Amino acid sequence: MINRKAIEIIHLMKRFDNITAVNDLNLEIYSGEVFGLLGPNGAGKTTIIKILSGLEKPTEGYAQIDGFDVNRQINRIHELIGVCPQQPAYYKYMTGRENIKMYGELHCLNSNLIENRTRTLIENIGLTEAADRKTDGYSGGMVRRLNLAMALIHDPKFIFLDEPTVAMDPQSRRATWGFIRDFKKQDKTVILTTHYIEEAEELADRVGIIDHGKLIELGVPKALIEKYRVKNLEEVFIELTGRKIREEI
């Protein structure tokens, strides 16, 4: 049963000049949960991921991951998390295999473990034929899969997936869904941001809908659909946000 607090966010605020990207956010995410973080572009989703992973400092408030404070113990948190960012981060002059192995080395894994995990990840994400090619020739979907493997090389307990299936073909997207389902079986805690609302409806135990940096709804997808008397989670999203996609902060 999912009930142990894994991530706790308390009165979190983030301002950029005159823009409030995250506005007094309070949220608990449970161990072993796939949590869908939904909102229009510019709602603050990526900013939240950046704060939790130590790339941004909150203006006010705090967050804890597995009991560690993001402001004071981020080095401990980095040992626990794997981040697949919205903007892919990799070296184009290196092969896919070299990129994955480099991340293993950055996490101070031993060479045998790096070799074994790299080989397994390459097979599982479907990059076997392209693994030893320079990544500057990879398609958008291949780059997303590569970034996922890089985020997983150290077998993290917490996984942050920021728009992980953007630019993927339908087959790769479904394979990634399989990865996320496997994370649950391994009792990993996942935060998933996505604009494919059906993706969140399919995968998430709970979703939080945010707009203008504020949490405006929280719950189990099926329960939210019933609450708003609509056909699917996308209709819940549109009813609550009331507008189309905007540019991300």
PDB file of C-alpha atoms in Angstrom:
ATOM      1  CA  MET A   1       0.000   0.000   0.000  1.00  0.00           C
ATOM      2  CA  ILE A   2       1.372   3.438  -0.957  1.00  0.00           C
ATOM      3  CA  ASN A   3       1.402   5.617   2.146  1.00  0.00           C
ATOM      4  CA  ARG A   4       4.960   6.527   3.143  1.00  0.00           C
ATOM      5  CA  LYS A   5       5.954  10.124   2.396  1.00  0.00           C
ATOM      6  CA  ALA A   6       8.901  10.117  -0.022  1.00  0.00           C
ATOM      7  CA  ILE A   7       8.852  13.741  -1.199  1.00  0.00           C
ATOM      8  CA  GLU A   8       7.485  16.622   0.840  1.00  0.00           C
ATOM      9  CA  ILE A   9       7.065  20.153  -0.515  1.00  0.00           C
ATOM     10  CA  ILE A  10       6.136  22.898   1.964  1.00  0.00           C
ATOM     11  CA  HIS A  11       5.106  26.457   1.021  1.00  0.00           C
ATOM     12  CA  LEU A  12       7.451  26.386  -1.954  1.00  0.00           C
ATOM     13  CA  MET A  13       7.889  29.660  -3.831  1.00  0.00           C
ATOM     14  CA  LYS A  14      10.057  30.543  -6.816  1.00  0.00           C
ATOM     15  CA  ARG A  15      10.158  34.009  -8.354  1.00  0.00           C
ATOM     16  CA  PHE A  16      12.019  35.205 -11.427  1.00  0.00           C
ATOM     17  CA  ASP A  17      12.023  39.028 -11.346  1.00  0.00           C
ATOM     18  CA  ASN A  18       8.312  39.875 -11.526  1.00  0.00           C
ATOM     19  CA  ILE A  19       7.168  36.327 -12.409  1.00  0.00           C
ATOM     20  CA  THR A  20       6.065  33.853  -9.750  1.00  0.00           C
ATOM     21  CA  ALA A  21       6.803  30.450 -11.271  1.00  0.00           C
ATOM     22  CA  VAL A  22       5.890  28.400  -8.185  1.00  0.00           C
ATOM     23  CA  ASN A  23       3.324  29.886  -5.829  1.00  0.00           C
ATOM     24  CA  ASP A  24       3.042  28.510  -2.268  1.00  0.00           C
ATOM     25  CA  LEU A  25       3.090  24.864  -3.342  1.00  0.00           C
ATOM     26  CA  ASN A  26       2.316  22.212  -0.742  1.00  0.00           C
ATOM     27  CA  LEU A  27       2.505  18.617  -1.878  1.00  0.00           C
ATOM     28  CA  GLU A  28       3.304  15.124  -0.627  1.00  0.00           C
ATOM     29  CA  ILE A  29       4.379  12.323  -2.961  1.00  0.00           C
ATOM     30  CA  TYR A  30       4.436   8.765  -1.673  1.00  0.00           C
ATOM     31  CA  SER A  31       7.026   6.026  -1.923  1.00  0.00           C
ATOM     32  CA  GLY A  32       6.551   3.796  -4.973  1.00  0.00           C
ATOM     33  CA  GLU A  33       4.090   6.213  -6.561  1.00  0.00           C
ATOM     34  CA  VAL A  34       3.984   7.449 -10.141  1.00  0.00           C
ATOM     35  CA  PHE A  35       2.884  11.046  -9.705  1.00  0.00           C
ATOM     36  CA  GLY A  36       1.740  12.986 -12.755  1.00  0.00           C
ATOM     37  CA  LEU A  37       2.491  16.716 -12.635  1.00  0.00           C
ATOM     38  CA  LEU A  38       0.237  18.399 -15.167  1.00  0.00           C
ATOM     39  CA  GLY A  39      -0.274  21.977 -16.271  1.00  0.00           C
ATOM     40  CA  PRO A  40      -0.199  24.272 -19.294  1.00  0.00           C
ATOM     41  CA  ASN A  41       3.143  25.496 -20.590  1.00  0.00           C
ATOM     42  CA  GLY A  42       4.417  28.101 -18.178  1.00  0.00           C
ATOM     43  CA  ALA A  43       2.566  26.623 -15.197  1.00  0.00           C
ATOM     44  CA  GLY A  44       5.802  25.904 -13.306  1.00  0.00           C
ATOM     45  CA  LYS A  45       6.244  22.146 -13.778  1.00  0.00           C
ATOM     46  CA  THR A  46       9.834  22.263 -15.002  1.00  0.00           C
ATOM     47  CA  THR A  47      10.744  24.799 -12.324  1.00  0.00           C
ATOM     48  CA  ILE A  48       9.535  22.370  -9.659  1.00  0.00           C
ATOM     49  CA  ILE A  49      11.673  19.588 -11.153  1.00  0.00           C
ATOM     50  CA  LYS A  50      14.686  21.920 -11.222  1.00  0.00           C
ATOM     51  CA  ILE A  51      14.230  22.826  -7.551  1.00  0.00           C
ATOM     52  CA  LEU A  52      13.891  19.184  -6.517  1.00  0.00           C
ATOM     53  CA  SER A  53      17.033  18.266  -8.451  1.00  0.00           C
ATOM     54  CA  GLY A  54      19.081  21.214  -7.185  1.00  0.00           C
ATOM     55  CA  LEU A  55      19.255  23.221 -10.417  1.00  0.00           C
ATOM     56  CA  GLU A  56      17.259  26.095  -8.919  1.00  0.00           C
ATOM     57  CA  LYS A  57      17.042  27.450  -5.388  1.00  0.00           C
ATOM     58  CA  PRO A  58      13.575  28.184  -3.998  1.00  0.00           C
ATOM     59  CA  THR A  59      12.782  31.792  -3.130  1.00  0.00           C
ATOM     60  CA  GLU A  60      10.847  30.645  -0.068  1.00  0.00           C
ATOM     61  CA  GLY A  61       9.764  27.357   1.473  1.00  0.00           C
ATOM     62  CA  TYR A  62      11.530  24.038   1.235  1.00  0.00           C
ATOM     63  CA  ALA A  63      11.334  20.484  -0.035  1.00  0.00           C
ATOM     64  CA  GLN A  64      12.609  17.161   1.260  1.00  0.00           C
ATOM     65  CA  ILE A  65      13.411  13.995  -0.660  1.00  0.00           C
ATOM     66  CA  ASP A  66      13.717  10.866   1.448  1.00  0.00           C
ATOM     67  CA  GLY A  67      14.179  13.150   4.442  1.00  0.00           C
ATOM     68  CA  PHE A  68      17.000  15.202   2.883  1.00  0.00           C
ATOM     69  CA  ASP A  69      16.556  18.967   2.470  1.00  0.00           C
ATOM     70  CA  VAL A  70      17.039  20.275  -1.087  1.00  0.00           C
ATOM     71  CA  ASN A  71      18.628  23.471   0.261  1.00  0.00           C
ATOM     72  CA  ARG A  72      21.172  21.906   2.594  1.00  0.00           C
ATOM     73  CA  GLN A  73      21.697  18.286   1.530  1.00  0.00           C
ATOM     74  CA  ILE A  74      21.518  18.328  -2.256  1.00  0.00           C
ATOM     75  CA  ASN A  75      24.649  16.174  -2.606  1.00  0.00           C
ATOM     76  CA  ARG A  76      22.886  13.373  -0.728  1.00  0.00           C
ATOM     77  CA  ILE A  77      19.824  13.851  -2.901  1.00  0.00           C
ATOM     78  CA  HIS A  78      21.896  13.582  -6.097  1.00  0.00           C
ATOM     79  CA  GLU A  79      22.804  10.028  -5.062  1.00  0.00           C
ATOM     80  CA  LEU A  80      19.111   9.118  -4.937  1.00  0.00           C
ATOM     81  CA  ILE A  81      17.635  10.765  -8.023  1.00  0.00           C
ATOM     82  CA  GLY A  82      17.750  10.260 -11.756  1.00  0.00           C
ATOM     83  CA  VAL A  83      16.595  13.139 -13.957  1.00  0.00           C
ATOM     84  CA  CYS A  84      15.480  12.922 -17.570  1.00  0.00           C
ATOM     85  CA  PRO A  85      15.303  16.643 -18.429  1.00  0.00           C
ATOM     86  CA  GLN A  86      12.949  18.385 -20.810  1.00  0.00           C
ATOM     87  CA  GLN A  87      15.922  19.648 -22.806  1.00  0.00           C
ATOM     88  CA  PRO A  88      18.141  16.627 -23.599  1.00  0.00           C
ATOM     89  CA  ALA A  89      21.640  16.785 -22.102  1.00  0.00           C
ATOM     90  CA  TYR A  90      24.289  14.727 -23.876  1.00  0.00           C
ATOM     91  CA  TYR A  91      27.558  15.056 -25.809  1.00  0.00           C
ATOM     92  CA  LYS A  92      27.023  14.915 -29.563  1.00  0.00           C
ATOM     93  CA  TYR A  93      30.638  14.015 -30.334  1.00  0.00           C
ATOM     94  CA  MET A  94      30.355  10.855 -28.193  1.00  0.00           C
ATOM     95  CA  THR A  95      28.497   7.650 -28.970  1.00  0.00           C
ATOM     96  CA  GLY A  96      25.367   6.658 -27.126  1.00  0.00           C
ATOM     97  CA  ARG A  97      27.276   3.997 -25.204  1.00  0.00           C
ATOM     98  CA  GLU A  98      29.987   6.494 -24.220  1.00  0.00           C
ATOM     99  CA  ASN A  99      27.394   8.982 -22.954  1.00  0.00           C
ATOM    100  CA  ILE A 100      25.742   6.389 -20.738  1.00  0.00           C
ATOM    101  CA  LYS A 101      29.049   5.083 -19.388  1.00  0.00           C
ATOM    102  CA  MET A 102      30.247   8.608 -18.656  1.00  0.00           C
ATOM    103  CA  TYR A 103      27.222   9.163 -16.401  1.00  0.00           C
ATOM    104  CA  GLY A 104      28.035   5.937 -14.608  1.00  0.00           C
ATOM    105  CA  GLU A 105      31.556   7.214 -13.993  1.00  0.00           C
ATOM    106  CA  LEU A 106      30.186  10.524 -12.685  1.00  0.00           C
ATOM    107  CA  HIS A 107      28.218   8.494 -10.141  1.00  0.00           C
ATOM    108  CA  CYS A 108      31.435   6.685  -9.163  1.00  0.00           C
ATOM    109  CA  LEU A 109      30.173   3.236 -10.141  1.00  0.00           C
ATOM    110  CA  ASN A 110      32.788   0.521 -10.652  1.00  0.00           C
ATOM    111  CA  SER A 111      33.711  -0.343 -14.220  1.00  0.00           C
ATOM    112  CA  ASN A 112      32.118  -3.805 -14.274  1.00  0.00           C
ATOM    113  CA  LEU A 113      28.814  -2.430 -13.010  1.00  0.00           C
ATOM    114  CA  ILE A 114      28.912   0.361 -15.582  1.00  0.00           C
ATOM    115  CA  GLU A 115      29.532  -2.120 -18.399  1.00  0.00           C
ATOM    116  CA  ASN A 116      26.725  -4.436 -17.288  1.00  0.00           C
ATOM    117  CA  ARG A 117      24.162  -1.714 -16.694  1.00  0.00           C
ATOM    118  CA  THR A 118      25.045   0.118 -19.910  1.00  0.00           C
ATOM    119  CA  ARG A 119      24.615  -3.043 -21.954  1.00  0.00           C
ATOM    120  CA  THR A 120      21.273  -3.839 -20.300  1.00  0.00           C
ATOM    121  CA  LEU A 121      19.935  -0.310 -20.691  1.00  0.00           C
ATOM    122  CA  ILE A 122      20.933  -0.131 -24.359  1.00  0.00           C
ATOM    123  CA  GLU A 123      19.086  -3.379 -25.032  1.00  0.00           C
ATOM    124  CA  ASN A 124      16.023  -2.358 -23.044  1.00  0.00           C
ATOM    125  CA  ILE A 125      15.618   1.057 -24.664  1.00  0.00           C
ATOM    126  CA  GLY A 126      16.133  -0.301 -28.164  1.00  0.00           C
ATOM    127  CA  LEU A 127      19.402   1.444 -29.060  1.00  0.00           C
ATOM    128  CA  THR A 128      21.515  -1.646 -29.767  1.00  0.00           C
ATOM    129  CA  GLU A 129      22.123  -0.837 -33.433  1.00  0.00           C
ATOM    130  CA  ALA A 130      22.862   2.838 -32.774  1.00  0.00           C
ATOM    131  CA  ALA A 131      24.776   2.535 -29.484  1.00  0.00           C
ATOM    132  CA  ASP A 132      28.231   2.876 -31.045  1.00  0.00           C
ATOM    133  CA  ARG A 133      27.367   5.699 -33.420  1.00  0.00           C
ATOM    134  CA  LYS A 134      28.018   9.375 -32.684  1.00  0.00           C
ATOM    135  CA  THR A 135      24.869  10.837 -31.203  1.00  0.00           C
ATOM    136  CA  ASP A 136      24.817  13.900 -33.463  1.00  0.00           C
ATOM    137  CA  GLY A 137      23.020  11.666 -35.971  1.00  0.00           C
ATOM    138  CA  TYR A 138      20.349  10.478 -33.527  1.00  0.00           C
ATOM    139  CA  SER A 139      16.687  11.290 -34.121  1.00  0.00           C
ATOM    140  CA  GLY A 140      14.747  13.217 -31.485  1.00  0.00           C
ATOM    141  CA  GLY A 141      13.158  10.035 -30.178  1.00  0.00           C
ATOM    142  CA  MET A 142      16.512   8.264 -29.938  1.00  0.00           C
ATOM    143  CA  VAL A 143      17.951  11.170 -27.962  1.00  0.00           C
ATOM    144  CA  ARG A 144      15.035  10.995 -25.507  1.00  0.00           C
ATOM    145  CA  ARG A 145      15.645   7.282 -25.011  1.00  0.00           C
ATOM    146  CA  LEU A 146      19.351   7.894 -24.554  1.00  0.00           C
ATOM    147  CA  ASN A 147      18.663  10.527 -21.894  1.00  0.00           C
ATOM    148  CA  LEU A 148      16.403   8.085 -20.082  1.00  0.00           C
ATOM    149  CA  ALA A 149      19.189   5.492 -20.004  1.00  0.00           C
ATOM    150  CA  MET A 150      21.656   8.091 -18.726  1.00  0.00           C
ATOM    151  CA  ALA A 151      19.248   9.005 -15.924  1.00  0.00           C
ATOM    152  CA  LEU A 152      18.918   5.344 -14.903  1.00  0.00           C
ATOM    153  CA  ILE A 153      22.551   4.185 -14.997  1.00  0.00           C
ATOM    154  CA  HIS A 154      22.998   4.469 -11.210  1.00  0.00           C
ATOM    155  CA  ASP A 155      19.676   2.720 -10.432  1.00  0.00           C
ATOM    156  CA  PRO A 156      18.090   5.746  -8.690  1.00  0.00           C
ATOM    157  CA  LYS A 157      15.389   5.466  -6.057  1.00  0.00           C
ATOM    158  CA  PHE A 158      13.620   8.597  -7.356  1.00  0.00           C
ATOM    159  CA  ILE A 159      13.111   9.330 -11.052  1.00  0.00           C
ATOM    160  CA  PHE A 160      12.075  12.707 -12.460  1.00  0.00           C
ATOM    161  CA  LEU A 161      10.777  12.490 -16.033  1.00  0.00           C
ATOM    162  CA  ASP A 162      10.183  15.898 -17.613  1.00  0.00           C
ATOM    163  CA  GLU A 163       8.282  15.347 -20.864  1.00  0.00           C
ATOM    164  CA  PRO A 164      10.098  12.028 -21.489  1.00  0.00           C
ATOM    165  CA  THR A 165       8.207  10.969 -24.627  1.00  0.00           C
ATOM    166  CA  VAL A 166       8.344  14.205 -26.634  1.00  0.00           C
ATOM    167  CA  ALA A 167       9.450  13.491 -30.241  1.00  0.00           C
ATOM    168  CA  MET A 168       9.097   9.734 -29.784  1.00  0.00           C
ATOM    169  CA  ASP A 169       7.347   7.576 -32.352  1.00  0.00           C
ATOM    170  CA  PRO A 170       4.332   5.631 -31.019  1.00  0.00           C
ATOM    171  CA  GLN A 171       6.321   2.399 -30.615  1.00  0.00           C
ATOM    172  CA  SER A 172       9.075   4.068 -28.575  1.00  0.00           C
ATOM    173  CA  ARG A 173       6.493   5.913 -26.527  1.00  0.00           C
ATOM    174  CA  ARG A 174       4.721   2.685 -25.592  1.00  0.00           C
ATOM    175  CA  ALA A 175       8.066   1.101 -24.720  1.00  0.00           C
ATOM    176  CA  THR A 176       8.784   4.020 -22.395  1.00  0.00           C
ATOM    177  CA  TRP A 177       5.409   3.480 -20.754  1.00  0.00           C
ATOM    178  CA  GLY A 178       6.575  -0.057 -20.076  1.00  0.00           C
ATOM    179  CA  PHE A 179       9.702   1.319 -18.412  1.00  0.00           C
ATOM    180  CA  ILE A 180       7.605   3.506 -16.142  1.00  0.00           C
ATOM    181  CA  ARG A 181       5.365   0.596 -15.166  1.00  0.00           C
ATOM    182  CA  ASP A 182       8.494  -1.405 -14.310  1.00  0.00           C
ATOM    183  CA  PHE A 183       9.641   1.405 -12.014  1.00  0.00           C
ATOM    184  CA  LYS A 184       6.528   0.839  -9.935  1.00  0.00           C
ATOM    185  CA  LYS A 185       7.298  -2.861  -9.660  1.00  0.00           C
ATOM    186  CA  GLN A 186      10.760  -1.887  -8.368  1.00  0.00           C
ATOM    187  CA  ASP A 187       9.183   0.439  -5.763  1.00  0.00           C
ATOM    188  CA  LYS A 188      10.762   3.515  -7.324  1.00  0.00           C
ATOM    189  CA  THR A 189       9.094   6.902  -6.907  1.00  0.00           C
ATOM    190  CA  VAL A 190       8.436   8.760 -10.158  1.00  0.00           C
ATOM    191  CA  ILE A 191       7.434  12.320 -10.964  1.00  0.00           C
ATOM    192  CA  LEU A 192       6.175  12.531 -14.536  1.00  0.00           C
ATOM    193  CA  THR A 193       5.442  15.773 -16.349  1.00  0.00           C
ATOM    194  CA  THR A 194       3.716  15.405 -19.683  1.00  0.00           C
ATOM    195  CA  HIS A 195       1.476  17.218 -22.138  1.00  0.00           C
ATOM    196  CA  TYR A 196       0.096  13.900 -23.301  1.00  0.00           C
ATOM    197  CA  ILE A 197      -2.734  13.817 -20.789  1.00  0.00           C
ATOM    198  CA  GLU A 198      -3.672  10.262 -21.750  1.00  0.00           C
ATOM    199  CA  GLU A 199      -0.142   9.293 -20.714  1.00  0.00           C
ATOM    200  CA  ALA A 200      -0.779  10.532 -17.177  1.00  0.00           C
ATOM    201  CA  GLU A 201      -4.210   8.902 -17.115  1.00  0.00           C
ATOM    202  CA  GLU A 202      -2.637   5.606 -18.145  1.00  0.00           C
ATOM    203  CA  LEU A 203       0.396   5.638 -15.837  1.00  0.00           C
ATOM    204  CA  ALA A 204      -0.108   7.876 -12.806  1.00  0.00           C
ATOM    205  CA  ASP A 205      -1.404   6.755  -9.424  1.00  0.00           C
ATOM    206  CA  ARG A 206      -2.271  10.376  -8.699  1.00  0.00           C
ATOM    207  CA  VAL A 207      -1.998  13.635 -10.605  1.00  0.00           C
ATOM    208  CA  GLY A 208      -1.544  17.210  -9.501  1.00  0.00           C
ATOM    209  CA  ILE A 209      -2.745  19.934 -11.850  1.00  0.00           C
ATOM    210  CA  ILE A 210      -0.971  23.257 -11.485  1.00  0.00           C
ATOM    211  CA  ASP A 211      -1.499  26.615 -13.144  1.00  0.00           C
ATOM    212  CA  HIS A 212       0.343  29.886 -12.577  1.00  0.00           C
ATOM    213  CA  GLY A 213       2.504  27.946 -10.121  1.00  0.00           C
ATOM    214  CA  LYS A 214      -0.420  26.984  -7.869  1.00  0.00           C
ATOM    215  CA  LEU A 215      -1.800  23.514  -7.244  1.00  0.00           C
ATOM    216  CA  ILE A 216      -5.430  23.676  -8.366  1.00  0.00           C
ATOM    217  CA  GLU A 217      -6.403  19.995  -8.197  1.00  0.00           C
ATOM    218  CA  LEU A 218      -5.023  16.759  -6.825  1.00  0.00           C
ATOM    219  CA  GLY A 219      -6.267  13.186  -6.947  1.00  0.00           C
ATOM    220  CA  VAL A 220      -6.522   9.787  -8.578  1.00  0.00           C
ATOM    221  CA  PRO A 221      -7.281  10.164 -12.328  1.00  0.00           C
ATOM    222  CA  LYS A 222     -10.402   8.014 -12.217  1.00  0.00           C
ATOM    223  CA  ALA A 223     -11.747   9.882  -9.187  1.00  0.00           C
ATOM    224  CA  LEU A 224     -11.151  13.254 -10.867  1.00  0.00           C
ATOM    225  CA  ILE A 225     -12.945  12.110 -14.016  1.00  0.00           C
ATOM    226  CA  GLU A 226     -15.915  11.072 -11.891  1.00  0.00           C
ATOM    227  CA  LYS A 227     -15.796  14.279  -9.834  1.00  0.00           C
ATOM    228  CA  TYR A 228     -16.000  16.519 -12.899  1.00  0.00           C
ATOM    229  CA  ARG A 229     -18.390  14.182 -14.746  1.00  0.00           C
ATOM    230  CA  VAL A 230     -16.316  14.085 -17.907  1.00  0.00           C
ATOM    231  CA  LYS A 231     -15.017  11.332 -20.186  1.00  0.00           C
ATOM    232  CA  ASN A 232     -11.296  11.517 -19.527  1.00  0.00           C
ATOM    233  CA  LEU A 233      -8.518  13.325 -17.687  1.00  0.00           C
ATOM    234  CA  GLU A 234      -7.874  15.675 -20.602  1.00  0.00           C
ATOM    235  CA  GLU A 235     -11.379  17.085 -20.204  1.00  0.00           C
ATOM    236  CA  VAL A 236     -10.698  17.608 -16.486  1.00  0.00           C
ATOM    237  CA  PHE A 237      -7.502  19.448 -17.417  1.00  0.00           C
ATOM    238  CA  ILE A 238      -9.209  21.706 -19.963  1.00  0.00           C
ATOM    239  CA  GLU A 239     -12.080  22.491 -17.596  1.00  0.00           C
ATOM    240  CA  LEU A 240      -9.680  23.533 -14.840  1.00  0.00           C
ATOM    241  CA  THR A 241      -7.066  25.425 -16.850  1.00  0.00           C
ATOM    242  CA  GLY A 242      -9.431  26.778 -19.454  1.00  0.00           C
ATOM    243  CA  ARG A 243      -6.857  27.459 -22.132  1.00  0.00           C
ATOM    244  CA  LYS A 244      -4.373  26.008 -24.560  1.00  0.00           C
ATOM    245  CA  ILE A 245      -0.665  25.326 -24.173  1.00  0.00           C
ATOM    246  CA  ARG A 246       1.653  28.278 -23.491  1.00  0.00           C
ATOM    247  CA  GLU A 247       5.408  28.604 -23.432  1.00  0.00           C
ATOM    248  CA  GLU A 248       7.168  26.863 -20.529  1.00  0.00           C
ATOM    249  CA  ILE A 249       8.915  28.917 -17.832  1.00  0.00           C
TER     250      ILE A 249
END
